[in-house]
Amino acid sequence: MEWLIFTGAVLVFVFIAIAKTMQIVPQRHAYIVERLGKYRKTLEAGMHILIPFIDRVAYKHTLKEQAVDVPPQMCITKDNISVEVDGILYMQVIDPKNASYGIGNYSFASTQLAQTTMRSVIGKLDLDKTFEERDSINGAIVEAVDAASDPWGVKVTRYEVKNITPPQSIKEAMEKQMKAEREKRAVIAESEGERQAAINQADGEKQAAIARSEGEKMKRINEADGRAAEIRAVATATAEGITEIAKSINAEGGTDAVNLRIAEQYISEFGNLAKENNTMIIPSNLSDVAGIVATAKEVIGNVGK
């Protein structure tokens, strides 16, 4: 019976010794080994053999980027408005040894430093600017925390502000201001639309008036050209007619024809007067048709010359 107890104790001892001797480190992790309480070495990913009861794993670190939640805190802006701000801090262990011995808890320390830096940065900005300057706020916090955490073996990669929550009264005032601003923009947009419509209408009327005036101008030019052409045609026809008459008068028998035509016209006109009027004046030499014809012949003869 005692032999079984001794054998079991030996097996347990061997198992514990093997467990403490063989150490497997996962990928993207680092273990800090101490020998008799003093830093010995840093174990990277893989299997390692330690001396049982002399070497021990004192710290275990992940080398992956970590997201640390920064709790909400009250900050006072430059214009004395209290706002609640929270965020997320992203960091990564670069030197496992410094992360183990440089500070007790680098995650807690980085969070506290991010909060104090946040209060300092927010205190330099007006409330309206805090919503617009998120990038500059993030950059300032990363710069401050990264500089302070360098001796800790920790690299701060970035910081993101999640929420900036002003008091309810300020939120209501901001909503009223935003509503007024939207209404203002709507009125301005409507007036600009009406203004542009009026400009377009005036421009259209201007172009139409110009087109009408151009059309009227071309119409008058065409009418003037038409009247001029008509006058030239009538004048040409009249000149040609007179020329033909003159040629006919100078031709053989032309004079007799003219005399006959004059006599016919003379008699015809007096006949028309008798038809249209109850009273007419008769020349004293009405019967002297030959004299009238002779006078007309003399005039025509002078024209022919």
PDB file of C-alpha atoms in Angstrom:
ATOM      1  CA  MET A   1       0.000   0.000   0.000  1.00  0.00           C
ATOM      2  CA  GLU A   2       2.817   2.369   0.856  1.00  0.00           C
ATOM      3  CA  TRP A   3       4.478   1.420  -2.403  1.00  0.00           C
ATOM      4  CA  LEU A   4       1.405   2.499  -4.390  1.00  0.00           C
ATOM      5  CA  ILE A   5       1.241   5.829  -2.608  1.00  0.00           C
ATOM      6  CA  PHE A   6       4.927   6.435  -3.287  1.00  0.00           C
ATOM      7  CA  THR A   7       4.526   5.507  -6.935  1.00  0.00           C
ATOM      8  CA  GLY A   8       1.546   7.842  -7.343  1.00  0.00           C
ATOM      9  CA  ALA A   9       3.426  10.704  -5.717  1.00  0.00           C
ATOM     10  CA  VAL A  10       6.351  10.152  -8.065  1.00  0.00           C
ATOM     11  CA  LEU A  11       4.065  10.143 -11.102  1.00  0.00           C
ATOM     12  CA  VAL A  12       2.409  13.388  -9.992  1.00  0.00           C
ATOM     13  CA  PHE A  13       5.818  14.944  -9.422  1.00  0.00           C
ATOM     14  CA  VAL A  14       6.988  13.834 -12.871  1.00  0.00           C
ATOM     15  CA  PHE A  15       3.838  15.163 -14.481  1.00  0.00           C
ATOM     16  CA  ILE A  16       4.208  18.550 -12.775  1.00  0.00           C
ATOM     17  CA  ALA A  17       7.898  18.677 -13.686  1.00  0.00           C
ATOM     18  CA  ILE A  18       7.132  17.936 -17.326  1.00  0.00           C
ATOM     19  CA  ALA A  19       4.370  20.541 -17.327  1.00  0.00           C
ATOM     20  CA  LYS A  20       6.712  23.151 -15.926  1.00  0.00           C
ATOM     21  CA  THR A  21       9.583  22.104 -18.185  1.00  0.00           C
ATOM     22  CA  MET A  22       7.759  22.244 -21.520  1.00  0.00           C
ATOM     23  CA  GLN A  23       6.147  25.570 -22.384  1.00  0.00           C
ATOM     24  CA  ILE A  24       4.228  26.204 -25.629  1.00  0.00           C
ATOM     25  CA  VAL A  25       3.757  29.844 -26.685  1.00  0.00           C
ATOM     26  CA  PRO A  26       0.877  30.577 -29.150  1.00  0.00           C
ATOM     27  CA  GLN A  27       1.355  32.630 -32.294  1.00  0.00           C
ATOM     28  CA  ARG A  28       1.440  36.439 -31.778  1.00  0.00           C
ATOM     29  CA  HIS A  29       2.108  36.018 -28.050  1.00  0.00           C
ATOM     30  CA  ALA A  30       5.158  36.528 -25.868  1.00  0.00           C
ATOM     31  CA  TYR A  31       5.953  35.078 -22.407  1.00  0.00           C
ATOM     32  CA  ILE A  32       8.341  36.615 -19.877  1.00  0.00           C
ATOM     33  CA  VAL A  33      10.455  34.015 -18.049  1.00  0.00           C
ATOM     34  CA  GLU A  34      12.034  34.696 -14.656  1.00  0.00           C
ATOM     35  CA  ARG A  35      14.736  32.574 -13.080  1.00  0.00           C
ATOM     36  CA  LEU A  36      14.643  32.695  -9.322  1.00  0.00           C
ATOM     37  CA  GLY A  37      12.649  35.941  -9.489  1.00  0.00           C
ATOM     38  CA  LYS A  38      14.916  37.696 -12.006  1.00  0.00           C
ATOM     39  CA  TYR A  39      14.183  38.345 -15.690  1.00  0.00           C
ATOM     40  CA  ARG A  40      15.680  35.549 -17.778  1.00  0.00           C
ATOM     41  CA  LYS A  41      14.328  35.842 -21.314  1.00  0.00           C
ATOM     42  CA  THR A  42      11.311  36.452 -23.542  1.00  0.00           C
ATOM     43  CA  LEU A  43       9.708  33.417 -25.134  1.00  0.00           C
ATOM     44  CA  GLU A  44       8.296  33.840 -28.631  1.00  0.00           C
ATOM     45  CA  ALA A  45       5.821  31.587 -30.461  1.00  0.00           C
ATOM     46  CA  GLY A  46       6.755  27.890 -30.339  1.00  0.00           C
ATOM     47  CA  MET A  47       7.759  25.220 -27.801  1.00  0.00           C
ATOM     48  CA  HIS A  48      10.367  25.961 -25.145  1.00  0.00           C
ATOM     49  CA  ILE A  49      12.043  23.916 -22.366  1.00  0.00           C
ATOM     50  CA  LEU A  50      12.387  25.462 -18.893  1.00  0.00           C
ATOM     51  CA  ILE A  51      14.151  24.312 -15.774  1.00  0.00           C
ATOM     52  CA  PRO A  52      11.451  23.096 -13.382  1.00  0.00           C
ATOM     53  CA  PHE A  53      11.013  24.983 -10.123  1.00  0.00           C
ATOM     54  CA  ILE A  54      13.749  27.441 -11.145  1.00  0.00           C
ATOM     55  CA  ASP A  55      12.316  29.070 -14.271  1.00  0.00           C
ATOM     56  CA  ARG A  56       8.754  30.289 -14.325  1.00  0.00           C
ATOM     57  CA  VAL A  57       6.514  32.283 -16.715  1.00  0.00           C
ATOM     58  CA  ALA A  58       5.897  35.558 -14.921  1.00  0.00           C
ATOM     59  CA  TYR A  59       3.974  37.516 -17.594  1.00  0.00           C
ATOM     60  CA  LYS A  60       2.019  36.651 -20.703  1.00  0.00           C
ATOM     61  CA  HIS A  61       1.402  39.274 -23.389  1.00  0.00           C
ATOM     62  CA  THR A  62      -0.470  39.308 -26.659  1.00  0.00           C
ATOM     63  CA  LEU A  63       1.317  41.069 -29.513  1.00  0.00           C
ATOM     64  CA  LYS A  64      -1.909  41.697 -31.414  1.00  0.00           C
ATOM     65  CA  GLU A  65      -3.456  45.156 -31.572  1.00  0.00           C
ATOM     66  CA  GLN A  66      -5.845  45.675 -28.690  1.00  0.00           C
ATOM     67  CA  ALA A  67      -8.942  47.878 -28.509  1.00  0.00           C
ATOM     68  CA  VAL A  68      -9.382  49.384 -25.063  1.00  0.00           C
ATOM     69  CA  ASP A  69     -12.638  51.110 -24.215  1.00  0.00           C
ATOM     70  CA  VAL A  70     -12.192  54.543 -22.671  1.00  0.00           C
ATOM     71  CA  PRO A  71     -15.098  55.136 -20.228  1.00  0.00           C
ATOM     72  CA  PRO A  72     -17.285  58.244 -20.600  1.00  0.00           C
ATOM     73  CA  GLN A  73     -16.093  61.322 -18.751  1.00  0.00           C
ATOM     74  CA  MET A  74     -17.280  64.886 -18.281  1.00  0.00           C
ATOM     75  CA  CYS A  75     -15.244  67.549 -20.071  1.00  0.00           C
ATOM     76  CA  ILE A  76     -15.715  71.322 -20.011  1.00  0.00           C
ATOM     77  CA  THR A  77     -15.349  73.171 -23.302  1.00  0.00           C
ATOM     78  CA  LYS A  78     -13.750  76.551 -23.810  1.00  0.00           C
ATOM     79  CA  ASP A  79     -17.192  78.220 -23.655  1.00  0.00           C
ATOM     80  CA  ASN A  80     -17.950  76.485 -20.305  1.00  0.00           C
ATOM     81  CA  ILE A  81     -20.289  73.764 -21.575  1.00  0.00           C
ATOM     82  CA  SER A  82     -20.100  70.329 -19.940  1.00  0.00           C
ATOM     83  CA  VAL A  83     -20.061  67.459 -22.418  1.00  0.00           C
ATOM     84  CA  GLU A  84     -19.730  63.719 -21.918  1.00  0.00           C
ATOM     85  CA  VAL A  85     -17.067  62.122 -24.107  1.00  0.00           C
ATOM     86  CA  ASP A  86     -16.001  58.513 -24.575  1.00  0.00           C
ATOM     87  CA  GLY A  87     -13.791  56.713 -27.067  1.00  0.00           C
ATOM     88  CA  ILE A  88     -11.722  53.693 -28.020  1.00  0.00           C
ATOM     89  CA  LEU A  89      -7.957  53.465 -27.711  1.00  0.00           C
ATOM     90  CA  TYR A  90      -6.026  51.108 -29.993  1.00  0.00           C
ATOM     91  CA  MET A  91      -2.605  49.922 -28.793  1.00  0.00           C
ATOM     92  CA  GLN A  92      -0.084  47.154 -29.346  1.00  0.00           C
ATOM     93  CA  VAL A  93       2.694  45.671 -27.205  1.00  0.00           C
ATOM     94  CA  ILE A  94       6.023  46.222 -28.951  1.00  0.00           C
ATOM     95  CA  ASP A  95       8.462  45.333 -26.156  1.00  0.00           C
ATOM     96  CA  PRO A  96       7.081  42.617 -23.825  1.00  0.00           C
ATOM     97  CA  LYS A  97       9.873  43.136 -21.283  1.00  0.00           C
ATOM     98  CA  ASN A  98       9.122  46.859 -20.829  1.00  0.00           C
ATOM     99  CA  ALA A  99       5.387  46.125 -20.827  1.00  0.00           C
ATOM    100  CA  SER A 100       6.041  43.745 -17.889  1.00  0.00           C
ATOM    101  CA  TYR A 101       8.449  45.792 -15.815  1.00  0.00           C
ATOM    102  CA  GLY A 102       7.942  49.366 -17.068  1.00  0.00           C
ATOM    103  CA  ILE A 103       4.500  49.803 -15.514  1.00  0.00           C
ATOM    104  CA  GLY A 104       2.077  47.815 -13.440  1.00  0.00           C
ATOM    105  CA  ASN A 105      -0.892  47.912 -15.831  1.00  0.00           C
ATOM    106  CA  TYR A 106      -0.218  49.588 -19.172  1.00  0.00           C
ATOM    107  CA  SER A 107      -3.824  49.255 -20.331  1.00  0.00           C
ATOM    108  CA  PHE A 108      -5.208  51.095 -17.290  1.00  0.00           C
ATOM    109  CA  ALA A 109      -2.434  53.704 -17.454  1.00  0.00           C
ATOM    110  CA  SER A 110      -3.050  54.370 -21.158  1.00  0.00           C
ATOM    111  CA  THR A 111      -6.785  54.739 -20.559  1.00  0.00           C
ATOM    112  CA  GLN A 112      -6.263  57.237 -17.755  1.00  0.00           C
ATOM    113  CA  LEU A 113      -3.785  59.218 -19.828  1.00  0.00           C
ATOM    114  CA  ALA A 114      -6.241  59.273 -22.747  1.00  0.00           C
ATOM    115  CA  GLN A 115      -8.944  60.667 -20.454  1.00  0.00           C
ATOM    116  CA  THR A 116      -6.756  63.432 -19.032  1.00  0.00           C
ATOM    117  CA  THR A 117      -5.548  64.371 -22.508  1.00  0.00           C
ATOM    118  CA  MET A 118      -9.142  64.400 -23.730  1.00  0.00           C
ATOM    119  CA  ARG A 119     -10.145  66.857 -20.995  1.00  0.00           C
ATOM    120  CA  SER A 120      -7.217  69.076 -21.903  1.00  0.00           C
ATOM    121  CA  VAL A 121      -7.986  69.065 -25.626  1.00  0.00           C
ATOM    122  CA  ILE A 122     -11.735  69.631 -25.179  1.00  0.00           C
ATOM    123  CA  GLY A 123     -10.994  72.539 -22.829  1.00  0.00           C
ATOM    124  CA  LYS A 124      -9.288  74.368 -25.706  1.00  0.00           C
ATOM    125  CA  LEU A 125     -12.274  74.116 -28.069  1.00  0.00           C
ATOM    126  CA  ASP A 126     -15.715  75.682 -28.238  1.00  0.00           C
ATOM    127  CA  LEU A 127     -18.687  73.335 -28.224  1.00  0.00           C
ATOM    128  CA  ASP A 128     -19.334  73.718 -31.955  1.00  0.00           C
ATOM    129  CA  LYS A 129     -15.700  72.976 -32.724  1.00  0.00           C
ATOM    130  CA  THR A 130     -15.704  69.734 -30.745  1.00  0.00           C
ATOM    131  CA  PHE A 131     -17.977  68.151 -33.364  1.00  0.00           C
ATOM    132  CA  GLU A 132     -15.902  69.485 -36.248  1.00  0.00           C
ATOM    133  CA  GLU A 133     -12.427  68.778 -34.865  1.00  0.00           C
ATOM    134  CA  ARG A 134     -12.724  65.044 -34.178  1.00  0.00           C
ATOM    135  CA  ASP A 135      -9.669  64.253 -36.281  1.00  0.00           C
ATOM    136  CA  SER A 136      -7.515  66.822 -34.508  1.00  0.00           C
ATOM    137  CA  ILE A 137      -8.767  65.573 -31.107  1.00  0.00           C
ATOM    138  CA  ASN A 138      -7.910  61.989 -32.036  1.00  0.00           C
ATOM    139  CA  GLY A 139      -4.476  63.018 -33.284  1.00  0.00           C
ATOM    140  CA  ALA A 140      -3.676  65.010 -30.129  1.00  0.00           C
ATOM    141  CA  ILE A 141      -4.622  62.092 -27.860  1.00  0.00           C
ATOM    142  CA  VAL A 142      -2.612  59.571 -29.887  1.00  0.00           C
ATOM    143  CA  GLU A 143       0.439  61.832 -29.843  1.00  0.00           C
ATOM    144  CA  ALA A 144       0.266  62.393 -26.073  1.00  0.00           C
ATOM    145  CA  VAL A 145      -0.450  58.793 -25.057  1.00  0.00           C
ATOM    146  CA  ASP A 146       2.062  57.325 -27.487  1.00  0.00           C
ATOM    147  CA  ALA A 147       4.846  59.585 -26.179  1.00  0.00           C
ATOM    148  CA  ALA A 148       4.060  58.625 -22.576  1.00  0.00           C
ATOM    149  CA  SER A 149       3.694  54.892 -23.274  1.00  0.00           C
ATOM    150  CA  ASP A 150       6.967  54.531 -25.160  1.00  0.00           C
ATOM    151  CA  PRO A 151       8.906  53.520 -21.977  1.00  0.00           C
ATOM    152  CA  TRP A 152       6.211  50.949 -21.308  1.00  0.00           C
ATOM    153  CA  GLY A 153       6.941  49.053 -24.521  1.00  0.00           C
ATOM    154  CA  VAL A 154       3.480  49.908 -25.870  1.00  0.00           C
ATOM    155  CA  LYS A 155       2.668  51.581 -29.196  1.00  0.00           C
ATOM    156  CA  VAL A 156      -0.582  53.571 -29.434  1.00  0.00           C
ATOM    157  CA  THR A 157      -1.788  53.254 -33.020  1.00  0.00           C
ATOM    158  CA  ARG A 158      -4.929  55.401 -32.974  1.00  0.00           C
ATOM    159  CA  TYR A 159      -7.765  56.814 -30.913  1.00  0.00           C
ATOM    160  CA  GLU A 160     -11.379  57.292 -31.966  1.00  0.00           C
ATOM    161  CA  VAL A 161     -13.940  59.504 -30.247  1.00  0.00           C
ATOM    162  CA  LYS A 162     -17.191  57.563 -30.084  1.00  0.00           C
ATOM    163  CA  ASN A 163     -19.691  60.027 -28.634  1.00  0.00           C
ATOM    164  CA  ILE A 164     -19.769  63.674 -27.640  1.00  0.00           C
ATOM    165  CA  THR A 165     -22.957  64.203 -25.644  1.00  0.00           C
ATOM    166  CA  PRO A 166     -23.877  67.745 -24.541  1.00  0.00           C
ATOM    167  CA  PRO A 167     -26.544  68.480 -21.871  1.00  0.00           C
ATOM    168  CA  GLN A 168     -30.198  68.167 -22.849  1.00  0.00           C
ATOM    169  CA  SER A 169     -30.738  71.942 -22.765  1.00  0.00           C
ATOM    170  CA  ILE A 170     -27.807  72.459 -25.113  1.00  0.00           C
ATOM    171  CA  LYS A 171     -29.099  69.734 -27.413  1.00  0.00           C
ATOM    172  CA  GLU A 172     -32.499  71.421 -27.598  1.00  0.00           C
ATOM    173  CA  ALA A 173     -30.857  74.775 -28.333  1.00  0.00           C
ATOM    174  CA  MET A 174     -28.701  73.175 -31.034  1.00  0.00           C
ATOM    175  CA  GLU A 175     -31.741  71.522 -32.585  1.00  0.00           C
ATOM    176  CA  LYS A 176     -33.536  74.888 -32.700  1.00  0.00           C
ATOM    177  CA  GLN A 177     -30.472  76.470 -34.238  1.00  0.00           C
ATOM    178  CA  MET A 178     -30.203  73.719 -36.826  1.00  0.00           C
ATOM    179  CA  LYS A 179     -33.902  74.039 -37.636  1.00  0.00           C
ATOM    180  CA  ALA A 180     -33.550  77.802 -38.070  1.00  0.00           C
ATOM    181  CA  GLU A 181     -30.492  77.274 -40.246  1.00  0.00           C
ATOM    182  CA  ARG A 182     -32.341  74.759 -42.427  1.00  0.00           C
ATOM    183  CA  GLU A 183     -35.291  77.134 -42.811  1.00  0.00           C
ATOM    184  CA  LYS A 184     -32.884  79.929 -43.667  1.00  0.00           C
ATOM    185  CA  ARG A 185     -31.218  77.807 -46.339  1.00  0.00           C
ATOM    186  CA  ALA A 186     -34.630  76.829 -47.705  1.00  0.00           C
ATOM    187  CA  VAL A 187     -35.708  80.475 -47.985  1.00  0.00           C
ATOM    188  CA  ILE A 188     -32.418  81.405 -49.617  1.00  0.00           C
ATOM    189  CA  ALA A 189     -32.680  78.521 -52.048  1.00  0.00           C
ATOM    190  CA  GLU A 190     -36.270  79.473 -52.927  1.00  0.00           C
ATOM    191  CA  SER A 191     -35.340  83.121 -53.475  1.00  0.00           C
ATOM    192  CA  GLU A 192     -32.360  82.100 -55.584  1.00  0.00           C
ATOM    193  CA  GLY A 193     -34.651  79.911 -57.648  1.00  0.00           C
ATOM    194  CA  GLU A 194     -37.132  82.739 -58.155  1.00  0.00           C
ATOM    195  CA  ARG A 195     -34.278  85.106 -59.006  1.00  0.00           C
ATOM    196  CA  GLN A 196     -32.858  82.704 -61.553  1.00  0.00           C
ATOM    197  CA  ALA A 197     -36.320  82.135 -63.029  1.00  0.00           C
ATOM    198  CA  ALA A 198     -36.845  85.898 -63.375  1.00  0.00           C
ATOM    199  CA  ILE A 199     -33.425  86.253 -64.997  1.00  0.00           C
ATOM    200  CA  ASN A 200     -34.191  83.425 -67.396  1.00  0.00           C
ATOM    201  CA  GLN A 201     -37.582  84.907 -68.256  1.00  0.00           C
ATOM    202  CA  ALA A 202     -36.103  88.369 -68.833  1.00  0.00           C
ATOM    203  CA  ASP A 203     -33.358  86.894 -70.959  1.00  0.00           C
ATOM    204  CA  GLY A 204     -35.928  84.947 -72.949  1.00  0.00           C
ATOM    205  CA  GLU A 205     -38.029  88.065 -73.507  1.00  0.00           C
ATOM    206  CA  LYS A 206     -34.908  89.964 -74.529  1.00  0.00           C
ATOM    207  CA  GLN A 207     -33.965  87.304 -77.049  1.00  0.00           C
ATOM    208  CA  ALA A 208     -37.534  87.179 -78.352  1.00  0.00           C
ATOM    209  CA  ALA A 209     -37.615  90.989 -78.759  1.00  0.00           C
ATOM    210  CA  ILE A 210     -34.315  90.889 -80.611  1.00  0.00           C
ATOM    211  CA  ALA A 211     -35.590  88.121 -82.840  1.00  0.00           C
ATOM    212  CA  ARG A 212     -38.830  90.056 -83.534  1.00  0.00           C
ATOM    213  CA  SER A 213     -36.912  93.237 -84.329  1.00  0.00           C
ATOM    214  CA  GLU A 214     -34.577  91.336 -86.622  1.00  0.00           C
ATOM    215  CA  GLY A 215     -37.567  89.783 -88.331  1.00  0.00           C
ATOM    216  CA  GLU A 216     -39.288  93.183 -88.701  1.00  0.00           C
ATOM    217  CA  LYS A 217     -36.062  94.663 -90.054  1.00  0.00           C
ATOM    218  CA  MET A 218     -35.732  91.916 -92.663  1.00  0.00           C
ATOM    219  CA  LYS A 219     -39.420  92.306 -93.522  1.00  0.00           C
ATOM    220  CA  ARG A 220     -39.027  96.029 -94.143  1.00  0.00           C
ATOM    221  CA  ILE A 221     -35.857  95.495 -96.141  1.00  0.00           C
ATOM    222  CA  ASN A 222     -37.606  92.886 -98.258  1.00  0.00           C
ATOM    223  CA  GLU A 223     -40.643  95.154 -98.737  1.00  0.00           C
ATOM    224  CA  ALA A 224     -38.410  98.076 -99.696  1.00  0.00           C
ATOM    225  CA  ASP A 225     -36.504  95.860-102.115  1.00  0.00           C
ATOM    226  CA  GLY A 226     -39.824  94.697-103.551  1.00  0.00           C
ATOM    227  CA  ARG A 227     -41.146  98.264-103.991  1.00  0.00           C
ATOM    228  CA  ALA A 228     -37.861  99.353-105.536  1.00  0.00           C
ATOM    229  CA  ALA A 229     -37.950  96.426-107.920  1.00  0.00           C
ATOM    230  CA  GLU A 230     -41.582  97.229-108.759  1.00  0.00           C
ATOM    231  CA  ILE A 231     -40.750 100.889-109.439  1.00  0.00           C
ATOM    232  CA  ARG A 232     -37.797  99.890-111.606  1.00  0.00           C
ATOM    233  CA  ALA A 233     -39.961  97.423-113.490  1.00  0.00           C
ATOM    234  CA  VAL A 234     -42.734 100.010-114.042  1.00  0.00           C
ATOM    235  CA  ALA A 235     -40.213 102.643-115.103  1.00  0.00           C
ATOM    236  CA  THR A 236     -38.529 100.232-117.480  1.00  0.00           C
ATOM    237  CA  ALA A 237     -41.863  99.161-118.942  1.00  0.00           C
ATOM    238  CA  THR A 238     -42.971 102.801-119.297  1.00  0.00           C
ATOM    239  CA  ALA A 239     -39.712 103.773-120.976  1.00  0.00           C
ATOM    240  CA  GLU A 240     -39.952 100.824-123.301  1.00  0.00           C
ATOM    241  CA  GLY A 241     -43.583 101.699-124.075  1.00  0.00           C
ATOM    242  CA  ILE A 242     -42.716 105.315-124.823  1.00  0.00           C
ATOM    243  CA  THR A 243     -39.851 104.169-127.010  1.00  0.00           C
ATOM    244  CA  GLU A 244     -42.146 101.871-128.940  1.00  0.00           C
ATOM    245  CA  ILE A 245     -44.722 104.645-129.301  1.00  0.00           C
ATOM    246  CA  ALA A 246     -42.071 106.981-130.605  1.00  0.00           C
ATOM    247  CA  LYS A 247     -40.895 104.360-133.091  1.00  0.00           C
ATOM    248  CA  SER A 248     -44.505 103.786-134.207  1.00  0.00           C
ATOM    249  CA  ILE A 249     -45.112 107.511-134.701  1.00  0.00           C
ATOM    250  CA  ASN A 250     -41.998 107.894-136.842  1.00  0.00           C
ATOM    251  CA  ALA A 251     -42.925 104.831-138.881  1.00  0.00           C
ATOM    252  CA  GLU A 252     -44.945 105.101-142.124  1.00  0.00           C
ATOM    253  CA  GLY A 253     -48.615 105.862-141.378  1.00  0.00           C
ATOM    254  CA  GLY A 254     -47.856 106.455-137.735  1.00  0.00           C
ATOM    255  CA  THR A 255     -48.962 110.060-137.778  1.00  0.00           C
ATOM    256  CA  ASP A 256     -52.360 109.210-139.228  1.00  0.00           C
ATOM    257  CA  ALA A 257     -52.841 106.533-136.625  1.00  0.00           C
ATOM    258  CA  VAL A 258     -52.034 108.968-133.865  1.00  0.00           C
ATOM    259  CA  ASN A 259     -54.475 111.517-135.292  1.00  0.00           C
ATOM    260  CA  LEU A 260     -57.194 108.919-135.423  1.00  0.00           C
ATOM    261  CA  ARG A 261     -56.470 107.745-131.893  1.00  0.00           C
ATOM    262  CA  ILE A 262     -56.565 111.258-130.506  1.00  0.00           C
ATOM    263  CA  ALA A 263     -59.869 111.963-132.188  1.00  0.00           C
ATOM    264  CA  GLU A 264     -61.362 108.746-130.809  1.00  0.00           C
ATOM    265  CA  GLN A 265     -60.207 109.550-127.294  1.00  0.00           C
ATOM    266  CA  TYR A 266     -61.496 113.078-127.524  1.00  0.00           C
ATOM    267  CA  ILE A 267     -64.967 111.985-128.606  1.00  0.00           C
ATOM    268  CA  SER A 268     -65.027 109.091-126.100  1.00  0.00           C
ATOM    269  CA  GLU A 269     -64.221 111.311-123.127  1.00  0.00           C
ATOM    270  CA  PHE A 270     -66.965 113.795-123.973  1.00  0.00           C
ATOM    271  CA  GLY A 271     -69.340 110.900-124.323  1.00  0.00           C
ATOM    272  CA  ASN A 272     -68.448 109.663-120.820  1.00  0.00           C
ATOM    273  CA  LEU A 273     -69.015 113.118-119.403  1.00  0.00           C
ATOM    274  CA  ALA A 274     -72.467 113.128-120.893  1.00  0.00           C
ATOM    275  CA  LYS A 275     -73.293 109.803-119.260  1.00  0.00           C
ATOM    276  CA  GLU A 276     -72.043 110.594-115.754  1.00  0.00           C
ATOM    277  CA  ASN A 277     -73.097 114.224-115.259  1.00  0.00           C
ATOM    278  CA  ASN A 278     -76.348 116.085-115.745  1.00  0.00           C
ATOM    279  CA  THR A 279     -74.442 119.283-116.381  1.00  0.00           C
ATOM    280  CA  MET A 280     -71.260 119.676-118.396  1.00  0.00           C
ATOM    281  CA  ILE A 281     -69.273 122.488-119.917  1.00  0.00           C
ATOM    282  CA  ILE A 282     -68.818 122.280-123.677  1.00  0.00           C
ATOM    283  CA  PRO A 283     -65.856 124.047-125.251  1.00  0.00           C
ATOM    284  CA  SER A 284     -66.658 126.704-127.822  1.00  0.00           C
ATOM    285  CA  ASN A 285     -64.594 124.974-130.466  1.00  0.00           C
ATOM    286  CA  LEU A 286     -66.076 121.498-129.845  1.00  0.00           C
ATOM    287  CA  SER A 287     -66.790 121.152-133.542  1.00  0.00           C
ATOM    288  CA  ASP A 288     -63.222 121.947-134.444  1.00  0.00           C
ATOM    289  CA  VAL A 289     -61.977 118.388-133.990  1.00  0.00           C
ATOM    290  CA  ALA A 290     -59.454 118.899-136.762  1.00  0.00           C
ATOM    291  CA  GLY A 291     -57.863 121.793-134.882  1.00  0.00           C
ATOM    292  CA  ILE A 292     -57.556 119.738-131.692  1.00  0.00           C
ATOM    293  CA  VAL A 293     -56.032 116.846-133.583  1.00  0.00           C
ATOM    294  CA  ALA A 294     -53.586 119.213-135.257  1.00  0.00           C
ATOM    295  CA  THR A 295     -52.510 120.630-131.897  1.00  0.00           C
ATOM    296  CA  ALA A 296     -51.987 117.121-130.446  1.00  0.00           C
ATOM    297  CA  LYS A 297     -50.069 116.144-133.554  1.00  0.00           C
ATOM    298  CA  GLU A 298     -47.793 119.123-133.111  1.00  0.00           C
ATOM    299  CA  VAL A 299     -47.099 118.154-129.496  1.00  0.00           C
ATOM    300  CA  ILE A 300     -46.364 114.553-130.435  1.00  0.00           C
ATOM    301  CA  GLY A 301     -44.112 115.769-133.205  1.00  0.00           C
ATOM    302  CA  ASN A 302     -42.101 117.830-130.722  1.00  0.00           C
ATOM    303  CA  VAL A 303     -41.812 114.807-128.401  1.00  0.00           C
ATOM    304  CA  GLY A 304     -40.527 112.675-131.300  1.00  0.00           C
ATOM    305  CA  LYS A 305     -37.827 115.253-131.993  1.00  0.00           C
TER     306      LYS A 305
END
